[in-house]
C-alpha cells in the first residue's frame, strides 16, 4: 500500500502499473463515476481491508456515457477529479484510473455489449431503457482492464449490484463481487453523488425517503406481507410533494417477494428533477 494514489489516464499506463504488481498480491477494483462521497470512501476502505497491506487497490473514475440516455444528466454530472484523487489516496487506493471517453471507447460506443437479460428491463431498467446494458458493458471492460480479482460496489444501487453479480455468474467471469451496505447522511438519506443536485428545500424534504423506508420496515416487523409494505410506503408519499416512480418488495435476488423471510424493499422517487433511490433489507412474516 502506498501513501499517495498514482493516477493514470490511459489504458497503456494502467496495464503497465497492473503488470508491476506482485503476482502474489490480491488485486481489487472499486469502479466509480467520481464525485466521491463517504459511500465511495467506504468501498475503498473495504477493498483495502480485503486485500491487506500487500494487496493492490485500483479505483476507477469514469462518467460512462453509454449508461446515460440523451435526456439525462451526462453533461452536468459532477466532475471533481483532483478532490476525488485525494479521497482515493486517503482511504487506501494505490492507483486511480481516470480515462477520457475516447480512451474507453476509441471506436465510439462498442458494437458488442452485455445484455442484462429480463431483470435489466424491470424497475430502473424500465425507467431508464438501455441503462444497464451500458453499466454492465463498462463494468466488464473495467474488470478486464484492471485485471481485478475482487470488486466492490455499493448496495445503494441494488439492482445494479444484483445484475453485476448475475453477469459474473452467467459469463463465468473470474471476479468476486462484494456488495457494501449503503452509507447514509445524519438524517438517513442514502449518500449519492446526485444529492448535490437537490435545492435546499428539496434536501430537507429528501429525509422523507429514509423515513418511508422505516415505515416499510415497521409494517414488515408487525407481520405485514409484501403488499402491505408497498401500500404503506406509497401512502406515506401521498401529498408529500415527492413523485413515486416505483415501490417494490422482492426477494434478495430481485425475484418475486417471499411469503416470509428476507426480502428487499426498493424505492425510486423524484423530488423536482432529481431521482432518489433507496433500498433496505426487510423481514417478512417477522411475527408469524
Ligand atoms: O455505480 C456507478 O457509479 C456506475 O454505474 C459504475 C458501476 C461505476 C459503472 O459506470
mmCIF file of N, CA and C and ligand atoms in Angstrom, residues 31-34 40 60 62-64 67 77 131 134-135 138-139 142 153 157 160 164, ligand 1:
data_model
loop_
_atom_site.group_PDB
_atom_site.id
_atom_site.type_symbol
_atom_site.label_atom_id
_atom_site.label_comp_id
_atom_site.label_asym_id
_atom_site.label_seq_id
_atom_site.Cartn_x
_atom_site.Cartn_y
_atom_site.Cartn_z
ATOM 1 N N UNK A 31 -15.021 0.445 -8.917
ATOM 2 C CA UNK A 31 -15.446 1.281 -10.049
ATOM 3 C C UNK A 31 -16.365 2.408 -9.584
ATOM 4 N N UNK A 32 -16.105 3.641 -10.028
ATOM 5 C CA UNK A 32 -16.945 4.778 -9.652
ATOM 6 C C UNK A 32 -17.088 5.722 -10.851
ATOM 7 N N UNK A 33 -18.017 6.659 -10.696
ATOM 8 C CA UNK A 33 -18.114 7.729 -11.694
ATOM 9 C C UNK A 33 -17.590 9.043 -11.112
ATOM 10 N N UNK A 34 -16.856 8.943 -10.007
ATOM 11 C CA UNK A 34 -16.291 10.155 -9.413
ATOM 12 C C UNK A 34 -17.315 10.898 -8.576
ATOM 13 N N UNK A 40 -18.353 6.094 -1.261
ATOM 14 C CA UNK A 40 -17.233 5.599 -2.080
ATOM 15 C C UNK A 40 -16.006 5.344 -1.200
ATOM 16 N N UNK A 60 -11.522 3.301 -10.074
ATOM 17 C CA UNK A 60 -11.690 3.879 -11.412
ATOM 18 C C UNK A 60 -12.679 5.030 -11.323
ATOM 19 N N UNK A 62 -14.814 7.235 -13.947
ATOM 20 C CA UNK A 62 -15.184 7.390 -15.358
ATOM 21 C C UNK A 62 -16.685 7.610 -15.450
ATOM 22 N N UNK A 63 -17.077 8.776 -15.943
ATOM 23 C CA UNK A 63 -18.503 9.044 -16.159
ATOM 24 C C UNK A 63 -18.838 8.411 -17.511
ATOM 25 N N UNK A 64 -19.517 7.289 -17.428
ATOM 26 C CA UNK A 64 -19.691 6.427 -18.604
ATOM 27 C C UNK A 64 -20.864 6.887 -19.467
ATOM 28 N N UNK A 67 -24.261 4.705 -20.353
ATOM 29 C CA UNK A 67 -25.328 4.348 -19.415
ATOM 30 C C UNK A 67 -26.297 5.505 -19.163
ATOM 31 N N UNK A 77 -23.188 15.924 -14.997
ATOM 32 C CA UNK A 77 -22.791 15.052 -13.890
ATOM 33 C C UNK A 77 -21.535 15.642 -13.235
ATOM 34 N N UNK A 131 -29.991 1.543 -19.819
ATOM 35 C CA UNK A 131 -29.060 1.924 -18.751
ATOM 36 C C UNK A 131 -28.174 0.739 -18.336
ATOM 37 N N UNK A 134 -25.455 -0.398 -20.683
ATOM 38 C CA UNK A 134 -24.286 0.476 -20.595
ATOM 39 C C UNK A 134 -23.456 0.185 -19.357
ATOM 40 N N UNK A 135 -24.145 -0.031 -18.227
ATOM 41 C CA UNK A 135 -23.420 -0.297 -16.968
ATOM 42 C C UNK A 135 -22.644 -1.607 -17.073
ATOM 43 N N UNK A 138 -19.583 -1.449 -19.462
ATOM 44 C CA UNK A 138 -18.406 -0.714 -18.971
ATOM 45 C C UNK A 138 -17.775 -1.430 -17.780
ATOM 46 N N UNK A 139 -18.593 -2.035 -16.926
ATOM 47 C CA UNK A 139 -18.030 -2.758 -15.775
ATOM 48 C C UNK A 139 -17.208 -3.948 -16.269
ATOM 49 N N UNK A 142 -13.978 -2.575 -17.453
ATOM 50 C CA UNK A 142 -13.119 -2.157 -16.330
ATOM 51 C C UNK A 142 -12.529 -3.368 -15.609
ATOM 52 N N UNK A 153 -18.927 -2.810 -4.795
ATOM 53 C CA UNK A 153 -20.000 -1.909 -5.242
ATOM 54 C C UNK A 153 -20.926 -1.633 -4.066
ATOM 55 N N UNK A 157 -27.222 1.180 -5.135
ATOM 56 C CA UNK A 157 -27.781 0.857 -6.452
ATOM 57 C C UNK A 157 -27.956 -0.662 -6.496
ATOM 58 N N UNK A 160 -28.340 -2.648 -9.780
ATOM 59 C CA UNK A 160 -27.033 -2.695 -10.456
ATOM 60 C C UNK A 160 -26.153 -3.788 -9.827
ATOM 61 N N UNK A 164 -24.732 -7.064 -11.738
ATOM 62 C CA UNK A 164 -23.287 -7.300 -11.912
ATOM 63 C C UNK A 164 -22.942 -8.697 -11.403
HETATM 64 O O1 LIG B 1 -22.415 2.996 -9.848
HETATM 65 C C1 LIG B 1 -21.705 3.664 -10.621
HETATM 66 O O2 LIG B 1 -21.060 4.636 -10.232
HETATM 67 C C2 LIG B 1 -21.628 3.273 -12.084
HETATM 68 O O3 LIG B 1 -22.847 2.777 -12.543
HETATM 69 C C3 LIG B 1 -20.492 2.285 -12.383
HETATM 70 C C4 LIG B 1 -20.717 0.951 -11.680
HETATM 71 C C5 LIG B 1 -19.156 2.869 -11.954
HETATM 72 C C6 LIG B 1 -20.433 1.995 -13.890
HETATM 73 O O4 LIG B 1 -20.223 3.160 -14.622
#
